[in-house]
Short mmCIF file of C-alpha atoms in Angstrom, two decimals:
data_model
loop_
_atom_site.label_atom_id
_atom_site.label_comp_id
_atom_site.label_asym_id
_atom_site.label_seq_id
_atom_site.Cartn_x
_atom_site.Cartn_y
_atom_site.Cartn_z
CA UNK A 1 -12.35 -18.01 5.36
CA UNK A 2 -14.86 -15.21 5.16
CA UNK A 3 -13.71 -11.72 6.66
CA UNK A 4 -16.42 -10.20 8.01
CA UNK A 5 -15.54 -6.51 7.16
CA UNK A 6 -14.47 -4.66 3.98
CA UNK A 7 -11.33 -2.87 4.59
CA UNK A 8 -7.88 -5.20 4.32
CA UNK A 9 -4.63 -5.52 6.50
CA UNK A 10 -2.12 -5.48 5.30
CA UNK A 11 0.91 -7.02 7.72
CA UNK A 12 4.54 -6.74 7.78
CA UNK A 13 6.83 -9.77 8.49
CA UNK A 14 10.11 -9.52 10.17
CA UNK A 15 11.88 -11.06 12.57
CA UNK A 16 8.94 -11.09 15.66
CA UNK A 17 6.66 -13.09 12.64
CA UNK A 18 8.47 -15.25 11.00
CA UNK A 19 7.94 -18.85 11.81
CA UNK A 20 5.26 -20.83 10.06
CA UNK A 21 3.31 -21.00 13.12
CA UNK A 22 3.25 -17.19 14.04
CA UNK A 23 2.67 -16.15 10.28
CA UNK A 24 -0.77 -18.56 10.53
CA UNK A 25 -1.95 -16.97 13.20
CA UNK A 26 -1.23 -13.50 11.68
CA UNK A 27 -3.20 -14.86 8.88
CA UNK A 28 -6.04 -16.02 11.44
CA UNK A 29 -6.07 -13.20 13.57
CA UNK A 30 -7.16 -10.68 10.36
CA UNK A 31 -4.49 -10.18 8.10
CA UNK A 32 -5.18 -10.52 4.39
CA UNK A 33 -1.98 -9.47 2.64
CA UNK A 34 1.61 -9.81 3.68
CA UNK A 35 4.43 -7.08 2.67
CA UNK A 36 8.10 -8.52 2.59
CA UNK A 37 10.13 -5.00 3.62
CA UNK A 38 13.49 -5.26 1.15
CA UNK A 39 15.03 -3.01 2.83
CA UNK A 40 15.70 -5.38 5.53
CA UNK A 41 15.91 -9.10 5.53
CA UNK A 42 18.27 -11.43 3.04
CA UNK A 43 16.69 -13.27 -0.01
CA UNK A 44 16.56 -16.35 1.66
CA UNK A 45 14.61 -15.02 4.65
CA UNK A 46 11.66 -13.33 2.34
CA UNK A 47 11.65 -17.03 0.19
CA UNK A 48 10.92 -19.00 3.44
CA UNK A 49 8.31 -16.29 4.45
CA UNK A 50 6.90 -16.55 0.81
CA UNK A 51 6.61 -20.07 0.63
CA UNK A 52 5.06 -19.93 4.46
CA UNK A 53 2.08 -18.09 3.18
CA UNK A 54 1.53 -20.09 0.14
CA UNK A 55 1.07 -22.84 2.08
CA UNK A 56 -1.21 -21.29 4.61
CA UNK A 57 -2.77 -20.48 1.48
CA UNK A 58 -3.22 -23.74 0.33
CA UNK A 59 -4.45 -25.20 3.12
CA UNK A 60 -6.81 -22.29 4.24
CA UNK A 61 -8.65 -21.91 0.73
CA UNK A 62 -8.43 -17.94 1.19
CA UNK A 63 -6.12 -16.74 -1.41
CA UNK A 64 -3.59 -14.15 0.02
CA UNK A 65 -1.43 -11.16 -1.59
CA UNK A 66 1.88 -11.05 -1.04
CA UNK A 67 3.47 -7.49 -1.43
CA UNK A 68 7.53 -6.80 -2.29
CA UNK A 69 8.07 -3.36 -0.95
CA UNK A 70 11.51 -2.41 -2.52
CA UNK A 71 13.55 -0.31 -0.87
CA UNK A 72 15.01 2.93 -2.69
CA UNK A 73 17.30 5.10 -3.07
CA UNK A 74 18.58 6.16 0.77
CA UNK A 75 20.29 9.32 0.83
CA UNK A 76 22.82 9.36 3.70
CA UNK A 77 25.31 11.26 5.38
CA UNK A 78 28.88 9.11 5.83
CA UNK A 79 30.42 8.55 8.99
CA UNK A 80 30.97 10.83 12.05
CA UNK A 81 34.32 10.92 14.12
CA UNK A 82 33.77 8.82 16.98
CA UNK A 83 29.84 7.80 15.74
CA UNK A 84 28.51 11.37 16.82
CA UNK A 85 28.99 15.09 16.47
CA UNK A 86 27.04 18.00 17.64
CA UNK A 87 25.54 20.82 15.32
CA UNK A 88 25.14 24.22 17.05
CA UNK A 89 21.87 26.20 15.75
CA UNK A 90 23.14 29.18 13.59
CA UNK A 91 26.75 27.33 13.14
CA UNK A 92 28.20 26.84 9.74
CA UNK A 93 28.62 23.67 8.39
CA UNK A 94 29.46 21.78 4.99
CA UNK A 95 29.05 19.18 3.29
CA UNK A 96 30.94 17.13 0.06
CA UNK A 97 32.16 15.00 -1.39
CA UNK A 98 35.21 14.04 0.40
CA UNK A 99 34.80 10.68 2.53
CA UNK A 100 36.70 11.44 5.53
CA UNK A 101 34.93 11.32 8.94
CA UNK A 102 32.64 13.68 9.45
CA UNK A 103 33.51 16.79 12.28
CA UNK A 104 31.03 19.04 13.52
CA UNK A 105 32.26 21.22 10.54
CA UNK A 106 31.59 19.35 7.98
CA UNK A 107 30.39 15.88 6.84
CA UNK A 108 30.42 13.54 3.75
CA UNK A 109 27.49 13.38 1.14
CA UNK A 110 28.25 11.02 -1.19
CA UNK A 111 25.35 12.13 -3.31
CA UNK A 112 26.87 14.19 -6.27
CA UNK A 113 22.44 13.80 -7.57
CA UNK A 114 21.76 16.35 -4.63
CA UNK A 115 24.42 19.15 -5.00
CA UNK A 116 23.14 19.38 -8.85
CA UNK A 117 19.51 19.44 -7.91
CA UNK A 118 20.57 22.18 -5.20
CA UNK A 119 18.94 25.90 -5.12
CA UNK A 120 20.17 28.47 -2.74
CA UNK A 121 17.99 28.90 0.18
CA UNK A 122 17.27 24.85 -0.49
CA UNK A 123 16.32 23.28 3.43
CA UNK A 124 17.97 19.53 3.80
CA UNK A 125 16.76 17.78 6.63
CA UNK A 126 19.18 15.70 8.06
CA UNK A 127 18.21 12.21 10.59
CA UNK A 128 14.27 12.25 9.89
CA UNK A 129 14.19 15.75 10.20
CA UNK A 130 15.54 16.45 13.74
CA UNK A 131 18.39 18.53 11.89
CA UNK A 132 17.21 21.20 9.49
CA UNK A 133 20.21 23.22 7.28
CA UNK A 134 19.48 25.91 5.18
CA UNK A 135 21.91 26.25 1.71
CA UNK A 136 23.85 29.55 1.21
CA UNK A 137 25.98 28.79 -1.38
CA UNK A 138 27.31 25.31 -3.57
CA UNK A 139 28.81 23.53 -6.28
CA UNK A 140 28.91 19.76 -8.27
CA UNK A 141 30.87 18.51 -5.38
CA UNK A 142 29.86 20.65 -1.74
CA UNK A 143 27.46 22.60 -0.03
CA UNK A 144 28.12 25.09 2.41
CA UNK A 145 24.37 25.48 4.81
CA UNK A 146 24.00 26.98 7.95
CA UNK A 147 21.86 24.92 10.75
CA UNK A 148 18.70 26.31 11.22
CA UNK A 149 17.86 23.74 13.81
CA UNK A 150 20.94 21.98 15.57
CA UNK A 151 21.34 18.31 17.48
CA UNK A 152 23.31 15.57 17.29
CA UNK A 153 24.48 13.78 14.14
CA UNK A 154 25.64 10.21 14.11
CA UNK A 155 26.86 7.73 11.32
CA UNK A 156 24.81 6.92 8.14
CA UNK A 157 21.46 9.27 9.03
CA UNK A 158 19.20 10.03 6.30
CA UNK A 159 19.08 13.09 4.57
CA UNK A 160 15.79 14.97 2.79
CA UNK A 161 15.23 17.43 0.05
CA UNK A 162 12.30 18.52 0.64
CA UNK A 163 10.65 20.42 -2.54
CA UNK A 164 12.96 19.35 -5.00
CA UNK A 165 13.02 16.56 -7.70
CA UNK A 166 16.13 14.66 -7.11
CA UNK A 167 17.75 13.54 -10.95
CA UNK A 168 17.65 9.49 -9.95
CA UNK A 169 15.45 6.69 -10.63
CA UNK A 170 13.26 5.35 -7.98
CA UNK A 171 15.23 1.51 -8.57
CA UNK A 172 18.67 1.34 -7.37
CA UNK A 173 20.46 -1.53 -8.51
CA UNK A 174 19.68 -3.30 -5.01
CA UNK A 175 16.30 -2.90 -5.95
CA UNK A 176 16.90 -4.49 -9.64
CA UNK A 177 18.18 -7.38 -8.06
CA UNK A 178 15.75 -7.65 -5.18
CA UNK A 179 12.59 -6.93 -7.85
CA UNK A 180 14.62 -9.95 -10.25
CA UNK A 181 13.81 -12.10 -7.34
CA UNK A 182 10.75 -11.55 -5.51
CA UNK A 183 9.11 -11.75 -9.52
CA UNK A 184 10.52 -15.37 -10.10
CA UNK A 185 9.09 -15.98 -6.49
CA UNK A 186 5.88 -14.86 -7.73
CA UNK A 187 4.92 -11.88 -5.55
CA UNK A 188 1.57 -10.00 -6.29
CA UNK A 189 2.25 -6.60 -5.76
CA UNK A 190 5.65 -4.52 -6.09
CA UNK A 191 5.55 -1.19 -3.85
CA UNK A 192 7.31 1.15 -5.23
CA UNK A 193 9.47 3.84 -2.97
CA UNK A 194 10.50 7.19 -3.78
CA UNK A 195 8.38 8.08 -6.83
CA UNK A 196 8.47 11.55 -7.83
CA UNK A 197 7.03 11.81 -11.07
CA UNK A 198 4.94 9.80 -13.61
CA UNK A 199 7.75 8.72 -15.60
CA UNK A 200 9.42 6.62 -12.54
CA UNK A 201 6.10 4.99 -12.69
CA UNK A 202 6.40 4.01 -16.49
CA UNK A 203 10.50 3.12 -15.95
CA UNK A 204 9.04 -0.16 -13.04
CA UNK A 205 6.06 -0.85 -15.54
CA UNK A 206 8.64 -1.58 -18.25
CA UNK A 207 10.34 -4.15 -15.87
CA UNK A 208 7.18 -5.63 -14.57
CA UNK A 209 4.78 -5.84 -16.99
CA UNK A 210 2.02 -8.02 -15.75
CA UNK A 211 3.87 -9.77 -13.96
CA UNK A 212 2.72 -7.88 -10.50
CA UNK A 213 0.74 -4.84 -9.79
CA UNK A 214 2.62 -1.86 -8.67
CA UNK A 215 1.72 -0.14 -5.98
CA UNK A 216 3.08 3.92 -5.40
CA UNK A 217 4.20 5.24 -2.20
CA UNK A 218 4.14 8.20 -2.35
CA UNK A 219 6.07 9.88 0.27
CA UNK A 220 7.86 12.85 -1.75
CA UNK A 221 5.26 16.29 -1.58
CA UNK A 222 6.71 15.91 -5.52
CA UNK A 223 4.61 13.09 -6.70
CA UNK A 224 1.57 14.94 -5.19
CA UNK A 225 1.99 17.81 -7.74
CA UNK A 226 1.26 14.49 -10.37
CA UNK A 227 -0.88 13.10 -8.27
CA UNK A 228 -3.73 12.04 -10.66
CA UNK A 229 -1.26 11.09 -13.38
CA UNK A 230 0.91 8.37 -11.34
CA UNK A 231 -2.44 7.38 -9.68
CA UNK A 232 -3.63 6.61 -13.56
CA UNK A 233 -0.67 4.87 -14.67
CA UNK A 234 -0.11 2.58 -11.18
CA UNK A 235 -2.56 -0.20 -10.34
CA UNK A 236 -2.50 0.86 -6.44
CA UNK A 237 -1.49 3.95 -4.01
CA UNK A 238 0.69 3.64 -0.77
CA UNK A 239 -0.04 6.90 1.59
CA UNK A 240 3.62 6.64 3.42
CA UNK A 241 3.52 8.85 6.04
CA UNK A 242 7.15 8.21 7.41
CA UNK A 243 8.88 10.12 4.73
CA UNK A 244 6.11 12.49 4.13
CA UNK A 245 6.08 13.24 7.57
CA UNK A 246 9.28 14.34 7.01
CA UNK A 247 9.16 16.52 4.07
CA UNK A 248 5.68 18.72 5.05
CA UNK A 249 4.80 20.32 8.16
CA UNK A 250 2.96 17.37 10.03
CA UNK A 251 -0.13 19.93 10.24
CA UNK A 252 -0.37 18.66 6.27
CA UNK A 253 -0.02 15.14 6.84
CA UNK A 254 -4.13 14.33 7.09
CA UNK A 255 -4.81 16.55 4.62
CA UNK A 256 -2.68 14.99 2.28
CA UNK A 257 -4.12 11.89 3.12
CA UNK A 258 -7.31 12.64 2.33
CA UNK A 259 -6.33 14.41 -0.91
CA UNK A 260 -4.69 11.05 -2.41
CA UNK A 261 -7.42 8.83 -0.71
CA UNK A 262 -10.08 10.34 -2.56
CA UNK A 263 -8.26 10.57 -5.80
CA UNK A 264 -7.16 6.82 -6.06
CA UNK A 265 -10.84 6.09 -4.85
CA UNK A 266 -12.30 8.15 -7.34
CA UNK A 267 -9.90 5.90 -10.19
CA UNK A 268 -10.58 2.60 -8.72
CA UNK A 269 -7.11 2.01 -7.44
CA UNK A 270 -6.69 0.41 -4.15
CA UNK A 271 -5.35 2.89 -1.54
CA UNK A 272 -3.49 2.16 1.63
CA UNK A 273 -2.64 4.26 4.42
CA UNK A 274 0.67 3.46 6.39
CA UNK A 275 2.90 4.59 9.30
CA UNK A 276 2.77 3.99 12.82
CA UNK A 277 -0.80 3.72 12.53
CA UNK A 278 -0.34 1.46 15.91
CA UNK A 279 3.28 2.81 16.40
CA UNK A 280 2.99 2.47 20.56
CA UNK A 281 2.05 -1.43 20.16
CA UNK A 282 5.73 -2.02 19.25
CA UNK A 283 6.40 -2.14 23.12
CA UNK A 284 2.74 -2.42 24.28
CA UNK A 285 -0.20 -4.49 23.93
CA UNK A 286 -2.94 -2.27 23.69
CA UNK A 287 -2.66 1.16 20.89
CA UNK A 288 -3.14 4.62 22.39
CA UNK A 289 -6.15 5.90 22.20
CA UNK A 290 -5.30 8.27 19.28
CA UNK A 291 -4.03 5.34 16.82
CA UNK A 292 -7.36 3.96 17.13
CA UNK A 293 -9.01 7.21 16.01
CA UNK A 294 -6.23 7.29 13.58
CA UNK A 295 -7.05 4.22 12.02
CA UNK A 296 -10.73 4.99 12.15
CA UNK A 297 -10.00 7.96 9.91
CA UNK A 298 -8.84 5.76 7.65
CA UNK A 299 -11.45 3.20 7.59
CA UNK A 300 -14.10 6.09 7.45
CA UNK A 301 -12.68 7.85 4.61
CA UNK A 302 -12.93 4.78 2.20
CA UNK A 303 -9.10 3.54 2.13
CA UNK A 304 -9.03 -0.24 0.89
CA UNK A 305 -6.56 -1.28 3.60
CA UNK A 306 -4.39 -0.13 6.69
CA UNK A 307 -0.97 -1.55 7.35
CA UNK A 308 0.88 -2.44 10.19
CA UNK A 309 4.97 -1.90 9.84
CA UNK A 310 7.55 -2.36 13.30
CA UNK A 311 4.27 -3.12 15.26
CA UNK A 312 3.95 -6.62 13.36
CA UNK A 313 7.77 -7.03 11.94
CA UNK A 314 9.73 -6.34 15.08
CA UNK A 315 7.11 -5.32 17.68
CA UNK A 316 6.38 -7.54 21.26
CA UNK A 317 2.59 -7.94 20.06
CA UNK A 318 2.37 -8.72 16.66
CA UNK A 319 -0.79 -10.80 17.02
CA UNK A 320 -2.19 -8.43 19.22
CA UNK A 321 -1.77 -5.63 16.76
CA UNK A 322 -3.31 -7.19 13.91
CA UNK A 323 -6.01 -8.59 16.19
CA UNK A 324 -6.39 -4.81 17.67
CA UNK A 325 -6.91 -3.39 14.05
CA UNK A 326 -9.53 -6.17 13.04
CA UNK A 327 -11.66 -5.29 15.79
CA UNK A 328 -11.04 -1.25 15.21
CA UNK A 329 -12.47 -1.68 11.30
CA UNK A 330 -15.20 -4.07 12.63
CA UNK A 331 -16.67 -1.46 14.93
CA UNK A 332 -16.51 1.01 12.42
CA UNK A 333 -17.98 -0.67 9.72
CA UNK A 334 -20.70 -1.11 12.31
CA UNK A 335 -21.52 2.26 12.77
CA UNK A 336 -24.43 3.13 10.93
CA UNK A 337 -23.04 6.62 10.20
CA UNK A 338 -19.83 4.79 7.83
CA UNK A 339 -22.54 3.92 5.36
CA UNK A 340 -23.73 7.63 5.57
CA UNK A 341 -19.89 9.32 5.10
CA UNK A 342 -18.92 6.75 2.26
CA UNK A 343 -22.03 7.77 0.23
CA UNK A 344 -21.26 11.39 0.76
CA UNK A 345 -18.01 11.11 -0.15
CA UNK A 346 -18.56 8.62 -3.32
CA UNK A 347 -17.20 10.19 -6.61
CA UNK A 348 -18.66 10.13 -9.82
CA UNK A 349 -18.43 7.47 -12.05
CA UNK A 350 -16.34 7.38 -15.91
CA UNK A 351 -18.70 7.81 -18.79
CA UNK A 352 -18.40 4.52 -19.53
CA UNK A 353 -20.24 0.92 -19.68
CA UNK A 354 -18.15 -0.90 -17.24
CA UNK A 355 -18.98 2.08 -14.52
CA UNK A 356 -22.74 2.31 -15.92
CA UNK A 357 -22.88 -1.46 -14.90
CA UNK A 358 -21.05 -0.97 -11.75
CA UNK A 359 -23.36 1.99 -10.72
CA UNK A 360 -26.80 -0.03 -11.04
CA UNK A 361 -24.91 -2.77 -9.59
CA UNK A 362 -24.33 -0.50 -6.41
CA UNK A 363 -28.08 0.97 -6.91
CA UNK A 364 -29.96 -2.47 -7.44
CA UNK A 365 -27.96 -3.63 -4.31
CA UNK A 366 -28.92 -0.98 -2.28
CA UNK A 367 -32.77 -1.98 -3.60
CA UNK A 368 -32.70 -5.66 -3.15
CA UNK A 369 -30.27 -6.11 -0.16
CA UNK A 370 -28.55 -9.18 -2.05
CA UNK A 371 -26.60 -11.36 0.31
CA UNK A 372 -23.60 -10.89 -2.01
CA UNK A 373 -22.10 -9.34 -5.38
CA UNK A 374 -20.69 -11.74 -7.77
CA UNK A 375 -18.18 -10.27 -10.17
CA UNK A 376 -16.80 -12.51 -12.65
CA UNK A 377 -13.14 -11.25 -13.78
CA UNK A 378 -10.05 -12.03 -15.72
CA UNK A 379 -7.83 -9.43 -15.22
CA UNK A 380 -9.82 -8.01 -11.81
CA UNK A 381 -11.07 -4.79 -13.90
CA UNK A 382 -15.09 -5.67 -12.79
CA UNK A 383 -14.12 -6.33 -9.51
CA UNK A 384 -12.13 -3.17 -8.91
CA UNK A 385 -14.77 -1.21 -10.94
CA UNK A 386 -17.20 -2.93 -8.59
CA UNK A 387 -14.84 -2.21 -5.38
CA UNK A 388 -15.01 1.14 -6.48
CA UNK A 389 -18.68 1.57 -5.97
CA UNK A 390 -18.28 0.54 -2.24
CA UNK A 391 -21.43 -1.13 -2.09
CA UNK A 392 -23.20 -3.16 0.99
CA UNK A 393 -23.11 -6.57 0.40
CA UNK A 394 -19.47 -7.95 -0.06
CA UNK A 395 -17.94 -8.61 -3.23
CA UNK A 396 -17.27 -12.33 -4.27
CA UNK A 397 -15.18 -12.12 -7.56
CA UNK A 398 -14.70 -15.19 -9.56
CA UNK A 399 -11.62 -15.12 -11.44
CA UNK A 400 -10.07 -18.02 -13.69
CA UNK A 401 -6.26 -16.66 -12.75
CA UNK A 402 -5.34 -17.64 -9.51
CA UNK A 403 -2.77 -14.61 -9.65
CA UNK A 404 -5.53 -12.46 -10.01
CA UNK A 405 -7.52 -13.29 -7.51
CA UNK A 406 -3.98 -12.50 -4.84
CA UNK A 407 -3.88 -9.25 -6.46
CA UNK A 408 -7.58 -8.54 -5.63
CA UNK A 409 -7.18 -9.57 -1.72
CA UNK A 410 -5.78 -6.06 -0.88
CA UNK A 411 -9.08 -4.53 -2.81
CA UNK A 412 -12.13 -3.55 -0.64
CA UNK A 413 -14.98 -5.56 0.12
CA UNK A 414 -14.00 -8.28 -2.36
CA UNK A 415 -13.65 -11.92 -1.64
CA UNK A 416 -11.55 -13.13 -4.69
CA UNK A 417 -11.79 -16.92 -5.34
CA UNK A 418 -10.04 -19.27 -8.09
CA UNK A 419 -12.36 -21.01 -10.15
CA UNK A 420 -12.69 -22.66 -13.69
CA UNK A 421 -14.19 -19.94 -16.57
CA UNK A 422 -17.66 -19.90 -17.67
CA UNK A 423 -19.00 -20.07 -21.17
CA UNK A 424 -22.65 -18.69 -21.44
CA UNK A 425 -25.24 -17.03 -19.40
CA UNK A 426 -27.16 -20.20 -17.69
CA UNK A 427 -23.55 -21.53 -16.82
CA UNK A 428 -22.12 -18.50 -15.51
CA UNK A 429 -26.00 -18.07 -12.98
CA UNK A 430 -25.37 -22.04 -11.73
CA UNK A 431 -21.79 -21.32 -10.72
CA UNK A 432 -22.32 -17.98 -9.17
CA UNK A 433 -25.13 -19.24 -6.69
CA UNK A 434 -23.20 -22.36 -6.01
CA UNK A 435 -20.09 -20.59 -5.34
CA UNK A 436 -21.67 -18.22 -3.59
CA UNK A 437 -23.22 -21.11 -1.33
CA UNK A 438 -19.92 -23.11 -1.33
CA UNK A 439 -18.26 -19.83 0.35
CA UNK A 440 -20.84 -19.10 2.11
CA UNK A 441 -21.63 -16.13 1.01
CA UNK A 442 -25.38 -16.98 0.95
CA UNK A 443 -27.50 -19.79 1.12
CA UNK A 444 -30.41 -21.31 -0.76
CA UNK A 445 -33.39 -18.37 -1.05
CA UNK A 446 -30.79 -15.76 -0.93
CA UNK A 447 -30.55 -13.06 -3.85
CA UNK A 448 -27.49 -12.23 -5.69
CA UNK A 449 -26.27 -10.09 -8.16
CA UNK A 450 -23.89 -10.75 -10.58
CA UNK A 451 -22.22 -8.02 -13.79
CA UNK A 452 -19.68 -9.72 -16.18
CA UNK A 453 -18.22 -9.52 -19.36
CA UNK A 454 -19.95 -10.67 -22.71
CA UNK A 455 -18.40 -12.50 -24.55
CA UNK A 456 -16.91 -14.52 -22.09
CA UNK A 457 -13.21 -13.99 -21.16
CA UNK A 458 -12.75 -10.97 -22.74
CA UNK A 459 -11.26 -8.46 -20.54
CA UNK A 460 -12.25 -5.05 -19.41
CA UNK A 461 -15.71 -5.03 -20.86
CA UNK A 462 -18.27 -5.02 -18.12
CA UNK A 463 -21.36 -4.75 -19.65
CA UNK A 464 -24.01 -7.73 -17.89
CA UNK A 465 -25.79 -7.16 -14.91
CA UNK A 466 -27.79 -9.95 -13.68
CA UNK A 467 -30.04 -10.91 -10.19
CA UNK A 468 -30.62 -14.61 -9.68
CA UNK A 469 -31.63 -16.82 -6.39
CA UNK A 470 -29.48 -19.38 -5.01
CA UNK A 471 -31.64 -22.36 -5.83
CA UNK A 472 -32.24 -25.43 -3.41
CA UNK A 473 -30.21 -28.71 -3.86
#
């Protein structure tokens, strides 16, 4: 199944979407990877989901990623005396370590981690930010704040610290026993939550190996100060606007997102932007007119994919908001002024051969107008050095690892197929036409151009660029 567009969706399941028959149709309707959201759902739940799609899979041809988003550490308040209390702006209030029932003069924080990463004058934002407290004084075991912006507080909300670097890995042991799992499943990518700093990126890599991709969300304003370091060491970027949201002034949001778009772009690391990109479609079957624009901001600045969370999980439209987003990136990908903002905002390539071959690839495409690219890969380095390159024609990569080719279904413009390896030169032209034929990609008279590695299976060395013509047969 060819997608006619570049840019990827990527779909949540939950309970609205999770029957065989709804996930095909997700599948159908546009979607091209599926997350599995940990932080709700049992084991057993995410398996028969998993197994769904490798079917679908199977019997589609189309090779689909499949992306564990684990869920984090949750900082929360404890409970409130009868569910709910009410903070008064410019009131006192505290908060510890003691797990009584929370009054409106104090509640319990059963996070010792925060009180020693505390500074006076330190703002916690309490249920998304609604509640705002500002720290005048604490201790290993309290906090004493005053509210700076007052509400109502019920049981379990979440609590943010915004500018500081909480002492706790991103992988609670939930999240070691859900990542245990969803690896023996076989899942292609592992988002990871709450990353602060490069070294949370190395702690998942150690656990993972190659056995996934990882993919950073970055939703702490910390991470961003190590932006181009964690977007170095991960193999994809997650722009999470929920939390994000939460910790800088919403005014930053898009310029944040822009910031780590172009900086994963400018590595070669898929990005994706998230959060209530269609939010209203949870209850509605057509977006606002603003979500639209706000996924064609995404589409026009270059991001790989846009995801859908609630509106496909638990929303009343699920296939209407994947079907909605499919036709959004179509029309924009249409617009002959996409072509024009991509090239402008194309970054310069590594002094290297790989990106010397990708370049000309992008240049002699431009040139020629080839019906496709052809990028044979083992590990999906020449396809995501080609991805990176944005160029017109799509992106067929031929890869000998079917895992591979999952991975690459969240990467833009490529078309990632299974296929046996390739031994020499003359070999390697008659499979790429006919491939390219077979998927119909192009068809007898057609151009293509192909870049590989020489020798043959040896990965990460992109250095063969080829044209050929799809013969007749």
């Amino acid at each position: 199944m060819k997608r006619q567009r570049h840019s990827r969706i990527l779909a949540t399941l939950g309970p609205a979407s999770s029957t065989p028959e709804r996930i095909r149709e997700l599948f159908e309707a546009g979607a091209d990877v599926f997350r599995l959201n940990f932080s709700h759902g049992s084991h057993e739940d995410h398996a028969a989901r998993y197994h769904t799609i490798r079917q679908i899979e199977k019997e589609t041809g189309r090779s689909i990623g499949i992306l564990l988003d684990l869920q984090g550490p949750k900082l929360r308040v404890g409970t409130m005396k009868d569910g709910r209390v009410t903070l008064e702006t410019g009131q006192k209030f505290r908060l510890d370590l003691d797990p009584a029932q929370g009054t409106s003069q104090r509640a319990y924080l059963p996070h010792p981690e925060i009180f020693a990463a505390l500074e006076d004058g330190t703002d916690l934002l309490l249920d998304d930010g609604k509640l705002r407290l500002r720290v005048d004084s604490f201790g290993q075991d309290f906090a004493e704040t005053t509210v700076m912006v007052g509400g109502p507080l019920s049981d379990r909300k979440g609590v943010n610290v915004p500018g500081v670097v909480l002492p706790i890995s991103p992988l609670t042991e939930k999240d070691l026993v859900d990542l245990k799992f969803g690896l023996e499943l076989g899942v292609d990518w592992v988002a990871l939550s709450f990353v602060q700093r490069p070294g949370d990126i190395r702690e998942a890599r150690e656990l993972i190996g190659d056995k996934a991709w990882i993919m950073a969300k970055l939703e702490k304003p910390q991470a961003l100060e190590h932006l181009e370091e964690i977007v170095q060491l991960c193999d994809g970027v997650m722009v999470a606007r929920g939390d994000l949201g939460v910790e800088v002034p919403p005014q930053r949001v898009p310029v944040l997102q822009r910031q780590i778009v172009r900086t994963a772009r400018a590595a070669g690391r898929p990005v994706v932007v998230a959060t209530q990109m269609l939010e209203s479609m949870i209850s509605s079957p057509v977006p606002t007119r603003a979500e639209a624009s706000d996924v064609a901001t995404a589409i026009y600045s270059g991001a790989d994919a846009v995801m859908l969370s609630a509106e496909s999980a638990a929303g009343q439209f699920p296939l209407e908001a994947v079907s909605i987003m499919d036709s959004i990136i179509k029309e924009i990908e249409n617009d002959p002024s996409w072509r024009t903002i991509l090239e402008a905002n194309h970054s310069t390539a590594e002094a290297s051969t790989a990106d010397a071959i990708c370049c000309a690839l992008r240049r002699v495409a431009s040139i020629l107008e080839p019906a496709t690219n052809v990028a044979y890969t083992t590990t999906g380095f020449s396809a995501l050095r080609a991805s990176r390159e944005r160029p017109i024609a799509p992106i067929l990569a031929l890869t000998p690892r079917v895992e591979t080719a999952r991975r690459l279904s969240l990467a833009w413009g490529v078309h990632a197929v299974p296929c046996e390896d390739v031994s020499d030169l003359g070999e390697m032209i008659d499979h790429a036409t006919d491939m390219a034929a077979q998927h119909e990609f192009a068809q007898a008279g057609d151009t293509i151009v192909m870049i590989a590695g020489v020798p043959f299976g040896t990965s990460g060395r992109t250095n063969l660029l080829h044209v050929a013509t799809v013969p007749q047969k």
